[in-house]
């Protein structure tokens, strides 16, 4: 669950929070693309270091570190599979290139996680939905998105209550062999489903009562506007991605060599 | 017996729900736990069968520390009935719902039959034995949820908000069940903010506010202490309010029962008849 | 001007049900009234409420016979979204009627659906927040609010649509007494200041009866009593039906049984106190 903690928006005021969601999304995508274009550790390190000021500016160090720690397991898997398979296919020889490459792959994952974590941590789901709406995504989809975000804590709570209620009736989910354990999920799943259906009916009633779908083109209390800061960042991002693609094909990127290992 | 020793509880989110509770509930007692929304009432009772363990301090059920006992083992003694029956009902028939707990606790076949018959009869659910719990009304579902717990005969019965959404007759019926169960020697604990219901049941009362016990007294004492109740967002029952207001007429202040009130006022007015020139 | 609500010979049964849930309901509610609708569980009060904003028949289907006219509109002939601007509906569970991630956005939801201009939305949202006392909570998410606050937001979000009638289905079920009282006070203010017609379903009448102008009691799909709070609450028939009458009114009934009759049945502590003092001195 800690992984999700690292994606949960927290209301703060900072320059990063103030930026248009579309700007931030573009920046995240640019970071994502560059990290895919390059597999050199040097470039990836620069990308990683470049994110640090953003995290500090947005005052999200704590939440950000949660999401990285949440991804730690995957990071280790990526690092070790790269190492093990590289080692095997390399005739059981550990080379500097292999080690650097494995580290770079793990680093790539960290960078991608980190850039989208910054995006979600500093963008309120309401604004995100608004950005989607203004990007001409159908409203039903945007509504489904915000409703899902809205009901995550509610459903998590309900699931806990159901587990508590059945444990109080002597249900011990951890006990017994695999088949027995699977059967023990029935008392949890049925109330969960029944309540979800009941809740969705109630929601539908409330939506109807609030004129949902009355007009084809609905209006919005808020609107997003691209501000000056946004334009600057958007233009810089586009320049950076252009430069990145250019240098990929035209520049030689230095390779790090680890001492004591064959290249 | 329930013993709570300096219990603190903080949710993982950082919300402090219990802040240093000390409490003893003897066998066979009838207890009402009252308090504002979010006072920690449900959190406290979830400690009684070990669903939650105190972050600090200890809780003992019949001498056993809840930290060293499983929820299943504790639940055998402490039957906890949740507020919303829909959070626990899942079987095809009421009968299966009732036997679920009995099977979990490993009762013998004939014992299961005996207990099921007893509880369906006691809570007047016999005619719904083969019905699906989902087609029953809200009040009936609440009764099935109670039956499903009462079935294994826990000696401590905890009911969380049993009166929500219930009409007056349903509450009256519930009160009669509770009084019978308590009369048979079980400890009964009800969590509620339904003050008029509590005034009719007259249990010993624990007033919780912001995670602390701010009063633990008889119904008469607790329900007539309006200053104390208001800290927990509760008003005294109407009869208590009335007798606080008319205390200067020479009547006792600590009245919560409507029948007691009737006798007192009858005497007052009959004694005062000469004033009317009758 | 037409009355706020007019129900004529209404019969209704849910899809697949043989029995009528509502049986021959006839009812007129004047504009600006504060009506409490009560009765034992399963008596049909929630069903009647659903008929008032078009959830029945448009959402639920079923067999609907008779006429329901709300704020001059026949419910049968208008979609729920059109009725929503005339009659607001507040549900029992606050959790399931708030959709957005902030209070302000939630209150704007209905207005956005109606495609009102932005300036108008902002104006109405501000007004609705002010009158229900939730302005400070503007940016909060629903799960950060207490039950009482959530219910006030639900009222505000319905109010923003400028209805003339508001139907509230057991809005205080999950609230503690203090929050319930605060909610009733908000509702009363709306009723007095904006002449909003209130129809409120409730079991517990002790806190509510001082606010009501009229109480309607239902049982088995029929209206069986209808009148002033005083006459309804003191009726033996209503008590035996299982309506939770205030304890002071019950005390009056018990005294009456023993031959002690007070002038008029009290519906609040204050009234009974006054009456007793008058008798003593």
Short mmCIF file of C-alpha atoms in Angstrom, two decimals, chain C residues 71-276:
data_model
loop_
_atom_site.label_atom_id
_atom_site.label_comp_id
_atom_site.label_asym_id
_atom_site.label_seq_id
_atom_site.Cartn_x
_atom_site.Cartn_y
_atom_site.Cartn_z
CA UNK C 71 -43.84 22.95 -8.24
CA UNK C 72 -46.34 22.93 -11.09
CA UNK C 73 -44.68 20.10 -13.03
CA UNK C 74 -46.17 16.68 -13.53
CA UNK C 75 -43.48 14.25 -12.41
CA UNK C 76 -44.50 11.60 -14.91
CA UNK C 77 -43.96 13.93 -17.87
CA UNK C 78 -40.62 15.50 -16.93
CA UNK C 79 -37.18 13.93 -16.75
CA UNK C 80 -35.40 13.81 -13.39
CA UNK C 81 -32.87 16.38 -14.57
CA UNK C 82 -35.62 18.92 -15.25
CA UNK C 83 -37.30 18.17 -11.92
CA UNK C 84 -33.96 18.59 -10.14
CA UNK C 85 -34.24 22.35 -10.55
CA UNK C 86 -37.56 22.34 -8.74
CA UNK C 87 -37.11 19.70 -6.09
CA UNK C 88 -33.85 18.86 -4.34
CA UNK C 89 -33.24 15.45 -2.79
CA UNK C 90 -30.92 14.80 0.16
CA UNK C 91 -30.25 11.13 0.90
CA UNK C 92 -29.70 9.24 4.15
CA UNK C 93 -26.08 8.31 3.57
CA UNK C 94 -23.96 11.41 2.99
CA UNK C 95 -21.09 9.30 1.73
CA UNK C 96 -22.85 8.23 -1.44
CA UNK C 97 -24.07 11.60 -2.63
CA UNK C 98 -20.80 13.49 -2.80
CA UNK C 99 -18.86 12.78 -5.97
CA UNK C 100 -16.18 15.41 -6.33
CA UNK C 101 -12.91 15.73 -4.48
CA UNK C 102 -13.64 19.12 -2.99
CA UNK C 103 -16.66 20.69 -1.38
CA UNK C 104 -16.81 23.57 -3.84
CA UNK C 105 -16.63 21.30 -6.86
CA UNK C 106 -19.33 19.10 -5.39
CA UNK C 107 -21.73 21.95 -4.91
CA UNK C 108 -21.04 23.04 -8.48
CA UNK C 109 -21.71 19.55 -9.88
CA UNK C 110 -25.44 19.96 -10.56
CA UNK C 111 -24.98 23.44 -12.00
CA UNK C 112 -22.25 22.22 -14.33
CA UNK C 113 -24.57 19.48 -15.53
CA UNK C 114 -27.17 22.12 -16.30
CA UNK C 115 -24.50 23.96 -18.31
CA UNK C 116 -24.96 27.26 -16.50
CA UNK C 117 -22.45 30.03 -17.27
CA UNK C 118 -19.36 29.99 -15.06
CA UNK C 119 -20.09 33.32 -13.36
CA UNK C 120 -23.54 32.10 -12.36
CA UNK C 121 -22.13 28.83 -11.00
CA UNK C 122 -19.58 30.67 -8.88
CA UNK C 123 -22.24 33.03 -7.53
CA UNK C 124 -24.64 30.26 -6.59
CA UNK C 125 -21.97 28.03 -5.07
CA UNK C 126 -20.80 30.90 -2.87
CA UNK C 127 -24.35 31.57 -1.72
CA UNK C 128 -25.10 27.91 -1.00
CA UNK C 129 -21.87 27.51 0.98
CA UNK C 130 -22.61 30.59 3.03
CA UNK C 131 -26.16 29.69 3.98
CA UNK C 132 -25.20 26.16 5.03
CA UNK C 133 -22.05 27.29 6.82
CA UNK C 134 -19.49 25.27 4.85
CA UNK C 135 -17.51 28.12 3.27
CA UNK C 136 -14.41 27.32 5.34
CA UNK C 137 -14.46 23.74 4.10
CA UNK C 138 -14.40 24.84 0.46
CA UNK C 139 -11.24 22.96 -0.49
CA UNK C 140 -11.71 19.90 1.69
CA UNK C 141 -12.25 16.41 0.28
CA UNK C 142 -15.41 14.58 1.38
CA UNK C 143 -13.52 12.06 3.51
CA UNK C 144 -11.96 14.90 5.47
CA UNK C 145 -15.39 16.04 6.69
CA UNK C 146 -17.45 14.83 9.64
CA UNK C 147 -20.82 13.24 8.95
CA UNK C 148 -22.64 16.43 9.88
CA UNK C 149 -20.47 18.52 7.57
CA UNK C 150 -20.96 16.03 4.74
CA UNK C 151 -24.71 16.29 5.12
CA UNK C 152 -24.54 20.10 5.08
CA UNK C 153 -22.52 19.93 1.88
CA UNK C 154 -25.15 17.59 0.41
CA UNK C 155 -27.81 20.16 1.29
CA UNK C 156 -25.74 22.97 -0.21
CA UNK C 157 -25.22 21.05 -3.43
CA UNK C 158 -28.94 20.55 -3.83
CA UNK C 159 -29.70 24.10 -2.76
CA UNK C 160 -27.41 25.56 -5.41
CA UNK C 161 -29.82 24.29 -8.04
CA UNK C 162 -32.40 26.70 -6.65
CA UNK C 163 -35.23 24.27 -5.95
CA UNK C 164 -38.51 25.36 -4.37
CA UNK C 165 -38.94 22.07 -2.59
CA UNK C 166 -36.37 20.03 -0.67
CA UNK C 167 -36.91 16.40 0.27
CA UNK C 168 -34.62 14.93 2.93
CA UNK C 169 -34.69 11.19 3.61
CA UNK C 170 -33.55 10.50 7.19
CA UNK C 171 -30.61 12.88 6.88
CA UNK C 172 -29.52 12.50 10.51
CA UNK C 173 -29.41 8.69 10.83
CA UNK C 174 -25.65 8.58 11.14
CA UNK C 175 -25.19 11.79 13.12
CA UNK C 176 -24.74 12.37 16.82
CA UNK C 177 -27.40 14.46 18.60
CA UNK C 178 -25.48 17.74 18.45
CA UNK C 179 -24.79 17.43 14.70
CA UNK C 180 -28.41 16.42 14.12
CA UNK C 181 -29.65 19.49 15.91
CA UNK C 182 -27.29 21.73 13.95
CA UNK C 183 -28.54 20.19 10.71
CA UNK C 184 -32.18 20.75 11.66
CA UNK C 185 -31.31 24.35 12.42
CA UNK C 186 -29.77 24.84 8.99
CA UNK C 187 -32.91 23.34 7.44
CA UNK C 188 -35.14 25.58 9.50
CA UNK C 189 -33.16 28.67 8.47
CA UNK C 190 -33.62 27.72 4.82
CA UNK C 191 -37.31 27.21 5.36
CA UNK C 192 -37.73 30.58 7.05
CA UNK C 193 -35.40 32.72 4.99
CA UNK C 194 -35.95 31.36 1.51
CA UNK C 195 -39.46 29.96 1.95
CA UNK C 196 -38.13 26.64 0.76
CA UNK C 197 -40.74 23.90 1.21
CA UNK C 198 -39.27 21.14 3.37
CA UNK C 199 -40.31 17.51 3.42
CA UNK C 200 -38.25 15.57 5.92
CA UNK C 201 -38.45 11.86 6.66
CA UNK C 202 -37.48 10.97 10.21
CA UNK C 203 -37.96 8.34 12.91
CA UNK C 204 -36.77 10.29 15.90
CA UNK C 205 -39.19 13.07 16.54
CA UNK C 206 -37.87 14.34 19.87
CA UNK C 207 -35.30 16.68 18.32
CA UNK C 208 -37.31 17.49 15.24
CA UNK C 209 -40.86 18.20 16.38
CA UNK C 210 -40.24 21.81 17.48
CA UNK C 211 -39.28 22.65 13.88
CA UNK C 212 -42.15 20.92 12.08
CA UNK C 213 -45.35 22.67 11.04
CA UNK C 214 -47.10 19.53 9.95
CA UNK C 215 -46.56 15.82 10.48
CA UNK C 216 -47.75 13.10 8.12
CA UNK C 217 -47.81 9.52 9.37
CA UNK C 218 -47.78 6.59 6.98
CA UNK C 219 -48.37 2.90 7.54
CA UNK C 220 -48.48 0.08 5.00
CA UNK C 221 -48.38 2.43 2.05
CA UNK C 222 -51.18 4.69 3.23
CA UNK C 223 -51.35 8.04 4.95
CA UNK C 224 -53.05 7.33 8.25
CA UNK C 225 -52.64 10.62 10.10
CA UNK C 226 -51.93 14.14 9.00
CA UNK C 227 -51.99 17.30 11.06
CA UNK C 228 -50.19 19.67 13.39
CA UNK C 229 -47.32 18.22 15.44
CA UNK C 230 -49.37 18.70 18.58
CA UNK C 231 -52.38 16.73 17.40
CA UNK C 232 -50.34 13.98 15.76
CA UNK C 233 -47.87 13.39 18.56
CA UNK C 234 -50.50 13.24 21.26
CA UNK C 235 -52.60 10.72 19.33
CA UNK C 236 -52.74 7.29 20.96
CA UNK C 237 -53.10 5.67 17.56
CA UNK C 238 -49.84 7.16 16.31
CA UNK C 239 -47.97 6.00 19.41
CA UNK C 240 -49.27 2.44 19.18
CA UNK C 241 -48.08 2.32 15.58
CA UNK C 242 -44.52 2.65 16.81
CA UNK C 243 -43.77 6.27 15.99
CA UNK C 244 -41.07 7.52 18.33
CA UNK C 245 -42.92 10.41 19.92
CA UNK C 246 -41.04 12.80 22.24
CA UNK C 247 -40.85 11.59 25.83
CA UNK C 248 -42.54 14.73 27.16
CA UNK C 249 -45.53 14.03 24.96
CA UNK C 250 -45.51 10.42 26.17
CA UNK C 251 -45.46 11.72 29.73
CA UNK C 252 -48.53 13.82 28.95
CA UNK C 253 -50.30 10.70 27.62
CA UNK C 254 -49.42 8.68 30.72
CA UNK C 255 -50.67 11.45 33.00
CA UNK C 256 -53.87 11.65 31.00
CA UNK C 257 -54.42 7.90 31.46
CA UNK C 258 -54.21 8.47 35.21
CA UNK C 259 -56.74 11.23 35.09
CA UNK C 260 -54.32 14.15 35.18
CA UNK C 261 -55.04 16.26 32.15
CA UNK C 262 -52.90 19.16 31.12
CA UNK C 263 -54.22 21.94 28.93
CA UNK C 264 -52.59 21.01 25.69
CA UNK C 265 -50.17 18.24 24.76
CA UNK C 266 -46.57 19.46 24.96
CA UNK C 267 -44.14 18.72 22.15
CA UNK C 268 -41.04 20.14 23.80
CA UNK C 269 -39.49 20.20 27.26
CA UNK C 270 -40.02 23.94 27.46
CA UNK C 271 -43.76 23.66 26.84
CA UNK C 272 -44.28 21.03 29.50
CA UNK C 273 -42.23 23.05 31.97
CA UNK C 274 -44.34 26.14 31.30
CA UNK C 275 -47.55 24.18 31.70
CA UNK C 276 -46.44 22.62 34.98
#
